[in-house]
């Protein structure tokens, strides 16, 4: 087949028209209703046992942000007036090929994983009172109350042994005891989307939906009257498991190569963990079906990195960056025409991701505000939303197509919000007055790792 025809066919396979988007959005809303009513649904609609903060909470808490293969620990002070100071941020990789460490495989146990994470809190100055700690744990959990959650299943290709079905608080607390950190009390275990929503709503008004568009994908929102309590409660939708989106043959093939075929179908179509894999497969077919020479590197390509995707999408004619990437990574010479086609294909795949996510957001907005009467702000964290060129624009455009030009829905980048959210949850659990010190903590020097007083302020200029 000639190159242009093949390119056009591939692009059309990944293009979602408005009618399809509307259908996805309606089906998502129905799946939310069913999940909330306890009926069969791919959406777990997990209770979080926490509502929104007022912004007046104050005090100090430790936080662990366990979002994926990188975990962050930090010390957070809330000032009681929507402001926060974050100190002692440390990042640790659960995978380190140089040190031969990988705590995400079946070789490691849940105990080892949490002992390793707990060790990172050793350098934070101890206090006389018990220190509350909030932990985001970014996997589906059966939440029993705010401090107690059991892992239902791993996602994002995690396979750590002896963890599914276990209480995350117990595992973490044992890890802290193992590291002689008995003064730290785990008072909240929450999903990272819930953390992002707590951080967003602590800092700004009208934030009532949050999402992660990064390695994994998920969203949560404030259910105004939760069936369990009759009161407002944040619901972790676990949207990555939604299965109401038409799959291409590439999606179906990719799904079969994952460790959990059939599950997390939406996540495998939209999130960073899988987009590079999908793109790799599409490029291989483009080369094979148009008779272009295919190098060993291209034939064996498993996944294209997020950084390469960003650079390819940023390139302009005559597309020299793409030429360089193809030469260096795949030992492949390209013509300007081929490079432009490659960019268009990758744009179609990333745009599809943004449009699917927007369709589910529209479903959430209709669920909480069917008449579209109130303003809603969606706080989003994750590399796709933050870094993929035009991702947020595609998302906004699709929201306008679905909800109308006059809709009152805004999305904001809530960079690294979930760590702050974990601390907000920890303080909500014990009550502000019961935490150790008020902001700024007396005698605390602010080290260089301190983030701005208000991480969301940081990005307000980048609001989409
Ligand atoms: C998990 C969610 C999480 C999301 C983003 C998904 O794989 O199932 O719980 O919120 O990734 O980290």
Short mmCIF file of C-alpha atoms and ligand atoms in Angstrom, two decimals:
data_model
loop_
_atom_site.label_atom_id
_atom_site.label_comp_id
_atom_site.label_asym_id
_atom_site.label_seq_id
_atom_site.Cartn_x
_atom_site.Cartn_y
_atom_site.Cartn_z
CA UNK A 1 0.00 0.00 0.00
CA UNK A 2 1.32 3.48 -0.71
CA UNK A 3 2.55 5.58 2.20
CA UNK A 4 -0.08 8.34 2.04
CA UNK A 5 -3.03 5.94 1.89
CA UNK A 6 -1.69 3.89 4.80
CA UNK A 7 -1.09 7.04 6.87
CA UNK A 8 -4.63 8.26 6.24
CA UNK A 9 -6.08 4.86 7.22
CA UNK A 10 -4.12 4.73 10.45
CA UNK A 11 -5.17 8.26 11.39
CA UNK A 12 -8.81 7.51 10.72
CA UNK A 13 -8.66 4.40 12.95
CA UNK A 14 -7.66 6.66 15.86
CA UNK A 15 -10.08 9.50 15.14
CA UNK A 16 -13.17 9.77 17.33
CA UNK A 17 -16.06 11.81 15.95
CA UNK A 18 -18.47 13.77 18.12
CA UNK A 19 -21.24 11.16 17.95
CA UNK A 20 -18.88 8.49 19.31
CA UNK A 21 -17.65 10.84 22.02
CA UNK A 22 -21.22 11.56 23.07
CA UNK A 23 -21.96 7.86 23.29
CA UNK A 24 -18.83 7.23 25.40
CA UNK A 25 -19.84 10.06 27.68
CA UNK A 26 -23.41 8.75 28.16
CA UNK A 27 -22.23 5.18 28.72
CA UNK A 28 -19.69 6.41 31.26
CA UNK A 29 -22.39 8.29 33.15
CA UNK A 30 -24.59 5.16 33.19
CA UNK A 31 -21.67 3.04 34.41
CA UNK A 32 -21.11 5.59 37.23
CA UNK A 33 -24.76 5.35 38.29
CA UNK A 34 -24.67 1.55 38.24
CA UNK A 35 -21.38 1.37 40.19
CA UNK A 36 -22.67 3.79 42.81
CA UNK A 37 -25.87 1.77 43.22
CA UNK A 38 -23.79 -1.38 43.78
CA UNK A 39 -24.88 -2.89 40.46
CA UNK A 40 -22.59 -4.64 37.96
CA UNK A 41 -20.31 -2.03 36.39
CA UNK A 42 -16.74 -1.70 35.19
CA UNK A 43 -16.54 1.44 37.37
CA UNK A 44 -15.79 0.50 40.98
CA UNK A 45 -16.93 3.88 42.38
CA UNK A 46 -14.95 3.35 45.59
CA UNK A 47 -15.87 5.39 48.68
CA UNK A 48 -13.03 7.40 50.20
CA UNK A 49 -14.62 8.30 53.55
CA UNK A 50 -13.49 11.88 53.15
CA UNK A 51 -15.21 15.03 51.91
CA UNK A 52 -13.69 18.31 50.78
CA UNK A 53 -11.59 20.45 53.14
CA UNK A 54 -12.70 24.01 53.92
CA UNK A 55 -9.25 25.53 53.32
CA UNK A 56 -9.12 26.47 57.02
CA UNK A 57 -7.32 23.29 58.14
CA UNK A 58 -3.91 23.87 59.73
CA UNK A 59 -1.11 21.84 61.20
CA UNK A 60 1.70 19.58 60.15
CA UNK A 61 1.73 16.08 58.68
CA UNK A 62 4.07 13.76 56.85
CA UNK A 63 3.05 12.50 53.45
CA UNK A 64 3.95 9.65 51.14
CA UNK A 65 2.93 9.95 47.52
CA UNK A 66 3.00 6.45 46.04
CA UNK A 67 1.91 7.10 42.47
CA UNK A 68 3.85 4.52 40.50
CA UNK A 69 7.46 3.48 40.25
CA UNK A 70 8.54 6.80 41.79
CA UNK A 71 7.56 7.50 45.36
CA UNK A 72 7.90 10.86 47.13
CA UNK A 73 8.00 11.55 50.84
CA UNK A 74 7.59 14.99 52.36
CA UNK A 75 6.67 17.09 55.36
CA UNK A 76 3.70 19.43 54.88
CA UNK A 77 2.54 22.41 56.95
CA UNK A 78 -0.93 23.81 56.27
CA UNK A 79 -1.42 27.44 57.29
CA UNK A 80 -5.19 27.37 57.82
CA UNK A 81 -5.75 29.89 55.04
CA UNK A 82 -5.50 27.75 51.86
CA UNK A 83 -1.69 27.95 51.96
CA UNK A 84 0.83 25.16 52.45
CA UNK A 85 4.54 24.75 52.82
CA UNK A 86 6.19 21.52 51.74
CA UNK A 87 9.60 20.59 53.15
CA UNK A 88 12.04 17.71 52.97
CA UNK A 89 10.79 16.32 49.67
CA UNK A 90 12.56 13.10 48.74
CA UNK A 91 12.05 11.04 45.62
CA UNK A 92 12.87 7.36 45.45
CA UNK A 93 12.67 4.93 42.58
CA UNK A 94 11.19 1.51 43.19
CA UNK A 95 13.13 0.42 40.09
CA UNK A 96 16.84 1.08 39.84
CA UNK A 97 18.54 -0.97 37.11
CA UNK A 98 22.01 0.24 38.18
CA UNK A 99 21.51 -1.05 41.73
CA UNK A 100 19.60 -4.06 40.45
CA UNK A 101 16.53 -3.03 42.44
CA UNK A 102 12.97 -3.65 41.28
CA UNK A 103 10.29 -3.76 43.95
CA UNK A 104 7.49 -3.95 41.38
CA UNK A 105 8.02 -7.57 40.30
CA UNK A 106 6.94 -10.89 41.83
CA UNK A 107 10.47 -11.24 43.20
CA UNK A 108 9.63 -8.69 45.94
CA UNK A 109 7.01 -8.81 48.68
CA UNK A 110 4.67 -6.13 50.04
CA UNK A 111 6.67 -6.13 53.29
CA UNK A 112 9.92 -5.38 51.44
CA UNK A 113 8.22 -2.67 49.39
CA UNK A 114 6.90 -0.77 52.41
CA UNK A 115 10.05 -1.24 54.51
CA UNK A 116 11.95 0.35 51.66
CA UNK A 117 9.55 3.30 51.42
CA UNK A 118 9.47 3.81 55.22
CA UNK A 119 13.24 4.10 55.29
CA UNK A 120 12.97 7.42 53.42
CA UNK A 121 11.26 9.05 56.42
CA UNK A 122 14.19 8.39 58.72
CA UNK A 123 15.83 11.76 58.14
CA UNK A 124 12.75 13.87 58.89
CA UNK A 125 13.20 15.45 62.35
CA UNK A 126 11.27 13.52 65.00
CA UNK A 127 8.80 15.27 67.28
CA UNK A 128 7.59 14.51 70.79
CA UNK A 129 3.95 13.94 69.81
CA UNK A 130 2.87 11.19 67.37
CA UNK A 131 3.26 12.54 63.82
CA UNK A 132 0.26 11.98 61.53
CA UNK A 133 1.07 10.62 58.09
CA UNK A 134 -1.13 10.46 55.00
CA UNK A 135 -0.28 8.12 52.15
CA UNK A 136 -1.57 8.13 48.62
CA UNK A 137 -1.62 4.66 47.22
CA UNK A 138 -2.46 4.81 43.54
CA UNK A 139 -4.15 1.49 42.96
CA UNK A 140 -7.75 0.30 43.39
CA UNK A 141 -8.46 -0.32 47.08
CA UNK A 142 -11.43 -1.40 49.12
CA UNK A 143 -11.65 1.51 51.47
CA UNK A 144 -13.00 0.50 54.89
CA UNK A 145 -12.57 3.93 56.44
CA UNK A 146 -10.19 6.83 55.83
CA UNK A 147 -7.23 5.06 57.42
CA UNK A 148 -7.88 1.58 56.20
CA UNK A 149 -7.76 0.29 52.61
CA UNK A 150 -7.16 -3.15 51.09
CA UNK A 151 -5.53 -3.55 47.68
CA UNK A 152 -8.08 -5.05 45.25
CA UNK A 153 -5.66 -5.59 42.38
CA UNK A 154 -2.44 -4.14 41.03
CA UNK A 155 -2.48 -2.02 37.86
CA UNK A 156 0.22 -0.33 35.70
CA UNK A 157 2.07 -3.68 35.43
CA UNK A 158 2.93 -3.85 39.17
CA UNK A 159 3.19 -7.45 40.36
CA UNK A 160 4.73 -7.24 43.87
CA UNK A 161 3.94 -10.50 45.73
CA UNK A 162 1.79 -10.91 48.88
CA UNK A 163 0.14 -7.49 48.62
CA UNK A 164 -3.24 -8.03 46.90
CA UNK A 165 -5.97 -8.33 49.55
CA UNK A 166 -3.71 -6.87 52.25
CA UNK A 167 -4.33 -3.77 54.38
CA UNK A 168 -2.03 -1.03 53.11
CA UNK A 169 -2.01 0.77 56.47
CA UNK A 170 -0.82 -2.43 58.21
CA UNK A 171 1.93 -2.99 55.65
CA UNK A 172 3.11 0.61 55.90
CA UNK A 173 2.89 0.69 59.70
CA UNK A 174 4.96 -2.53 59.90
CA UNK A 175 7.49 -0.92 57.55
CA UNK A 176 7.69 2.12 59.86
CA UNK A 177 8.14 -0.10 62.94
CA UNK A 178 10.85 -2.05 61.08
CA UNK A 179 12.67 1.26 60.55
CA UNK A 180 12.15 2.26 64.24
CA UNK A 181 9.72 5.04 63.31
CA UNK A 182 6.99 4.13 65.82
CA UNK A 183 6.21 7.81 66.46
CA UNK A 184 4.66 8.10 62.98
CA UNK A 185 0.97 7.27 62.87
CA UNK A 186 -0.63 6.48 59.52
CA UNK A 187 -3.95 8.32 59.75
CA UNK A 188 -5.07 8.28 56.10
CA UNK A 189 -4.67 6.04 53.05
CA UNK A 190 -6.13 7.60 49.92
CA UNK A 191 -6.05 7.23 46.15
CA UNK A 192 -3.84 9.73 44.25
CA UNK A 193 -6.88 11.23 42.49
CA UNK A 194 -8.44 11.83 45.92
CA UNK A 195 -5.17 13.46 47.00
CA UNK A 196 -5.25 15.71 43.95
CA UNK A 197 -8.85 16.73 44.69
CA UNK A 198 -8.10 17.42 48.37
CA UNK A 199 -5.07 19.54 47.43
CA UNK A 200 -6.97 21.39 44.70
CA UNK A 201 -9.99 22.14 46.86
CA UNK A 202 -7.84 23.10 49.87
CA UNK A 203 -6.24 25.77 47.72
CA UNK A 204 -9.00 26.97 45.37
CA UNK A 205 -12.76 27.27 45.22
CA UNK A 206 -14.99 25.19 42.90
CA UNK A 207 -12.58 22.27 42.51
CA UNK A 208 -14.86 19.24 42.75
CA UNK A 209 -13.34 16.80 40.22
CA UNK A 210 -9.74 15.58 39.93
CA UNK A 211 -7.85 13.25 37.62
CA UNK A 212 -4.47 11.76 36.96
CA UNK A 213 -3.41 11.77 33.29
CA UNK A 214 0.05 10.26 33.63
CA UNK A 215 1.53 6.78 33.76
CA UNK A 216 -1.91 5.62 34.84
CA UNK A 217 -5.34 7.15 34.44
CA UNK A 218 -8.17 7.69 36.88
CA UNK A 219 -10.62 10.33 38.12
CA UNK A 220 -12.60 11.14 41.27
CA UNK A 221 -15.28 13.67 42.21
CA UNK A 222 -17.34 14.89 45.13
CA UNK A 223 -20.61 12.93 45.35
CA UNK A 224 -22.98 15.45 46.96
CA UNK A 225 -25.06 12.81 48.80
CA UNK A 226 -23.22 9.52 49.09
CA UNK A 227 -25.56 6.50 49.42
CA UNK A 228 -23.49 5.09 52.32
CA UNK A 229 -23.59 8.15 54.54
CA UNK A 230 -26.13 10.56 53.05
CA UNK A 231 -23.36 13.18 53.24
CA UNK A 232 -20.89 14.53 50.68
CA UNK A 233 -18.02 12.13 50.00
CA UNK A 234 -15.26 11.89 47.40
CA UNK A 235 -15.69 8.86 45.15
CA UNK A 236 -12.70 7.22 43.46
CA UNK A 237 -14.22 6.19 40.14
CA UNK A 238 -11.31 3.97 38.97
CA UNK A 239 -12.16 5.20 35.47
CA UNK A 240 -9.18 3.40 33.92
CA UNK A 241 -11.22 0.20 34.04
CA UNK A 242 -14.07 1.59 31.88
CA UNK A 243 -14.69 -0.67 28.88
CA UNK A 244 -17.19 1.33 26.82
CA UNK A 245 -14.77 2.72 24.23
CA UNK A 246 -14.49 1.27 20.72
CA UNK A 247 -11.11 -0.50 20.56
CA UNK A 248 -8.98 -0.59 17.43
CA UNK A 249 -7.18 -3.81 16.53
CA UNK A 250 -4.04 -2.22 18.00
CA UNK A 251 -5.77 -1.76 21.37
CA UNK A 252 -6.97 -5.36 21.33
CA UNK A 253 -3.51 -6.70 20.49
CA UNK A 254 -1.84 -4.54 23.13
CA UNK A 255 -4.35 -5.67 25.75
CA UNK A 256 -3.41 -9.31 25.11
CA UNK A 257 0.26 -8.59 25.86
CA UNK A 258 -0.48 -7.09 29.29
CA UNK A 259 -0.59 -9.09 32.52
CA UNK A 260 -4.31 -8.31 33.01
CA UNK A 261 -6.04 -8.67 29.60
CA UNK A 262 -9.60 -7.38 29.58
CA UNK A 263 -9.02 -5.12 32.58
CA UNK A 264 -8.12 -1.41 32.61
CA UNK A 265 -9.22 -1.06 28.98
CA UNK A 266 -9.58 2.73 29.06
CA UNK A 267 -6.24 3.12 30.86
CA UNK A 268 -4.55 1.08 28.11
CA UNK A 269 -5.97 3.45 25.47
CA UNK A 270 -5.16 6.73 27.19
CA UNK A 271 -2.33 6.54 29.71
CA UNK A 272 1.41 7.12 29.51
CA UNK A 273 2.27 3.55 30.52
CA UNK A 274 0.71 2.30 27.25
CA UNK A 275 0.68 5.18 24.72
CA UNK A 276 4.32 4.59 23.75
CA UNK A 277 3.65 0.89 23.23
CA UNK A 278 0.65 1.62 21.04
CA UNK A 279 2.63 4.12 18.97
CA UNK A 280 5.48 1.62 18.56
CA UNK A 281 3.09 -1.00 17.15
CA UNK A 282 1.46 1.47 14.77
CA UNK A 283 4.84 2.64 13.44
CA UNK A 284 5.95 -0.96 12.86
CA UNK A 285 2.79 -1.62 10.81
CA UNK A 286 3.27 1.62 8.86
CA UNK A 287 6.73 0.49 7.81
CA UNK A 288 5.79 -3.13 7.14
CA UNK A 289 2.66 -2.42 5.08
CA UNK A 290 4.24 0.23 2.90
CA UNK A 291 7.32 -1.85 2.11
CA UNK A 292 9.78 0.55 3.74
CA UNK A 293 12.98 -1.04 5.02
CA UNK A 294 12.53 -1.87 8.69
CA UNK A 295 15.66 -1.87 10.85
CA UNK A 296 16.22 -4.38 13.65
CA UNK A 297 15.77 -1.60 16.22
CA UNK A 298 12.40 -0.59 14.76
CA UNK A 299 11.27 -4.20 14.38
CA UNK A 300 12.06 -4.87 18.04
CA UNK A 301 10.73 -1.58 19.36
CA UNK A 302 8.63 -2.17 22.49
CA UNK A 303 7.70 1.38 23.37
CA UNK A 304 8.59 4.94 22.42
CA UNK A 305 9.45 7.18 25.39
CA UNK A 306 7.29 10.05 26.62
CA UNK A 307 10.14 12.45 25.93
CA UNK A 308 10.40 11.30 22.31
CA UNK A 309 6.63 11.63 21.89
CA UNK A 310 6.77 15.22 23.19
CA UNK A 311 9.69 16.11 20.92
CA UNK A 312 8.12 14.54 17.85
CA UNK A 313 4.91 16.49 18.43
CA UNK A 314 6.79 19.76 18.96
CA UNK A 315 8.78 19.47 15.73
CA UNK A 316 8.11 21.70 12.70
CA UNK A 317 8.97 21.38 9.00
CA UNK A 318 11.43 20.05 7.84
CA UNK A 319 11.12 17.93 11.03
CA UNK A 320 14.79 17.62 11.90
CA UNK A 321 14.13 16.42 15.45
CA UNK A 322 12.09 13.51 14.12
CA UNK A 323 14.88 12.74 11.64
CA UNK A 324 17.37 12.64 14.52
CA UNK A 325 15.17 10.47 16.74
CA UNK A 326 14.61 7.94 13.93
CA UNK A 327 18.31 7.90 13.04
CA UNK A 328 19.58 7.59 16.61
CA UNK A 329 16.98 5.27 18.08
CA UNK A 330 16.06 3.13 15.07
CA UNK A 331 18.99 3.55 12.68
CA UNK A 332 16.42 4.67 10.10
CA UNK A 333 16.71 7.45 7.51
CA UNK A 334 13.46 9.32 6.82
CA UNK A 335 12.18 11.74 4.21
CA UNK A 336 10.43 14.97 5.23
CA UNK A 337 7.16 13.54 3.92
CA UNK A 338 7.51 10.43 6.08
CA UNK A 339 8.40 12.50 9.13
CA UNK A 340 5.32 14.67 8.74
CA UNK A 341 3.16 11.57 8.42
CA UNK A 342 4.73 10.08 11.56
CA UNK A 343 3.94 13.25 13.48
CA UNK A 344 0.32 13.22 12.27
CA UNK A 345 -0.16 9.61 13.33
CA UNK A 346 1.29 10.22 16.79
CA UNK A 347 -0.84 13.34 17.16
CA UNK A 348 -3.97 11.33 16.30
CA UNK A 349 -3.13 8.75 18.99
CA UNK A 350 -2.47 11.37 21.68
CA UNK A 351 -5.51 13.42 20.64
CA UNK A 352 -7.66 10.31 20.95
CA UNK A 353 -6.43 9.93 24.52
CA UNK A 354 -7.40 13.52 25.41
CA UNK A 355 -10.83 13.20 23.75
CA UNK A 356 -11.69 9.96 25.54
CA UNK A 357 -10.71 11.53 28.87
CA UNK A 358 -12.83 14.61 28.07
CA UNK A 359 -15.85 12.41 27.26
CA UNK A 360 -15.61 10.78 30.70
CA UNK A 361 -15.21 14.21 32.37
CA UNK A 362 -18.39 15.37 30.63
CA UNK A 363 -20.12 12.27 32.04
CA UNK A 364 -18.94 13.17 35.57
CA UNK A 365 -20.06 16.79 35.24
CA UNK A 366 -23.54 15.72 34.07
CA UNK A 367 -23.76 13.21 36.94
CA UNK A 368 -23.26 15.92 39.58
CA UNK A 369 -24.87 18.85 37.77
CA UNK A 370 -27.26 17.66 35.08
CA UNK A 371 -28.46 21.18 34.26
CA UNK A 372 -24.91 22.56 34.02
CA UNK A 373 -25.78 25.32 36.48
CA UNK A 374 -22.59 25.53 38.54
CA UNK A 375 -18.92 26.19 37.78
CA UNK A 376 -16.64 23.17 38.11
CA UNK A 377 -12.86 23.05 38.20
CA UNK A 378 -11.10 19.80 37.36
CA UNK A 379 -7.65 19.53 38.97
CA UNK A 380 -5.40 17.34 36.83
CA UNK A 381 -1.96 15.99 37.55
CA UNK A 382 0.25 13.87 35.32
CA UNK A 383 2.80 14.07 32.55
CA UNK A 384 0.33 13.72 29.66
CA UNK A 385 -1.71 16.73 30.67
CA UNK A 386 1.37 18.70 31.69
CA UNK A 387 3.76 17.87 28.88
CA UNK A 388 2.21 16.38 25.74
CA UNK A 389 1.95 19.29 23.29
CA UNK A 390 -1.69 20.32 22.73
CA UNK A 391 -3.05 17.60 25.06
CA UNK A 392 -4.84 20.09 27.31
CA UNK A 393 -6.11 21.99 24.25
CA UNK A 394 -7.57 18.80 22.73
CA UNK A 395 -9.19 18.03 26.07
CA UNK A 396 -10.72 21.50 26.38
CA UNK A 397 -11.96 21.46 22.78
CA UNK A 398 -13.68 18.12 23.29
CA UNK A 399 -15.27 19.38 26.53
CA UNK A 400 -16.66 22.36 24.62
CA UNK A 401 -17.98 20.08 21.84
CA UNK A 402 -19.71 17.91 24.44
CA UNK A 403 -20.93 20.48 26.97
CA UNK A 404 -21.43 23.52 24.75
CA UNK A 405 -19.37 26.69 24.31
CA UNK A 406 -20.84 28.31 27.41
CA UNK A 407 -20.00 25.51 29.80
CA UNK A 408 -18.54 26.49 33.16
CA UNK A 409 -15.97 23.71 33.38
CA UNK A 410 -12.28 24.59 33.67
CA UNK A 411 -9.29 22.30 33.97
CA UNK A 412 -6.15 23.26 35.90
CA UNK A 413 -2.79 21.62 36.27
CA UNK A 414 -2.34 20.47 39.88
CA UNK A 415 1.30 19.51 39.69
CA UNK A 416 2.39 17.07 42.38
CA UNK A 417 -0.84 17.84 44.23
CA UNK A 418 -1.43 14.42 45.64
CA UNK A 419 1.36 14.60 48.28
CA UNK A 420 -0.19 17.79 49.64
CA UNK A 421 -3.58 16.08 49.46
CA UNK A 422 -2.29 13.14 51.49
CA UNK A 423 -1.26 15.56 54.25
CA UNK A 424 -4.64 17.32 54.09
CA UNK A 425 -6.30 13.90 54.56
CA UNK A 426 -3.98 13.06 57.48
CA UNK A 427 -4.88 16.35 59.20
CA UNK A 428 -8.61 15.97 58.46
CA UNK A 429 -8.40 12.54 60.12
CA UNK A 430 -6.97 13.78 63.42
CA UNK A 431 -8.31 17.35 63.47
CA UNK A 432 -6.11 20.41 62.99
CA UNK A 433 -5.65 21.09 66.72
CA UNK A 434 -4.20 17.64 67.30
CA UNK A 435 -1.28 18.03 64.97
CA UNK A 436 2.07 19.14 66.20
CA UNK A 437 2.68 22.66 65.11
CA UNK A 438 1.14 25.48 63.19
CA UNK A 439 2.51 27.07 60.10
CA UNK A 440 5.27 28.10 59.87
CA UNK A 441 6.61 25.46 62.24
CA UNK A 442 8.64 27.16 64.96
CA UNK A 443 12.36 27.13 64.39
CA UNK A 444 12.12 25.25 61.11
CA UNK A 445 14.59 26.38 58.50
CA UNK A 446 13.09 26.06 55.10
CA UNK A 447 15.42 23.86 53.07
CA UNK A 448 15.97 24.22 49.35
CA UNK A 449 13.45 21.54 48.51
CA UNK A 450 10.62 23.73 49.76
CA UNK A 451 7.92 24.15 47.17
CA UNK A 452 6.08 27.40 46.70
CA UNK A 453 3.59 28.10 49.45
CA UNK A 454 0.85 27.15 47.11
CA UNK A 455 1.66 24.57 44.44
CA UNK A 456 -1.53 25.37 42.55
CA UNK A 457 -0.62 29.07 42.45
CA UNK A 458 2.51 27.97 40.68
CA UNK A 459 0.53 26.87 37.73
CA UNK A 460 -2.43 29.21 37.76
CA UNK A 461 -0.77 31.12 34.96
CA UNK A 462 -0.81 27.91 32.95
CA UNK A 463 -4.50 27.28 33.51
CA UNK A 464 -5.98 25.67 30.48
C1 LIG B 1 -5.01 3.01 39.28
C2 LIG B 1 -5.68 4.17 39.99
C3 LIG B 1 -4.78 5.39 39.97
C4 LIG B 1 -4.32 5.69 38.54
C5 LIG B 1 -3.39 6.88 38.45
C6 LIG B 1 -4.50 3.43 37.91
O1 LIG B 1 -3.76 2.40 37.34
O2 LIG B 1 -5.92 1.93 39.15
O3 LIG B 1 -6.01 3.82 41.31
O4 LIG B 1 -5.47 6.46 40.50
O5 LIG B 1 -3.65 4.57 38.00
O6 LIG B 1 -2.24 6.71 39.20
#
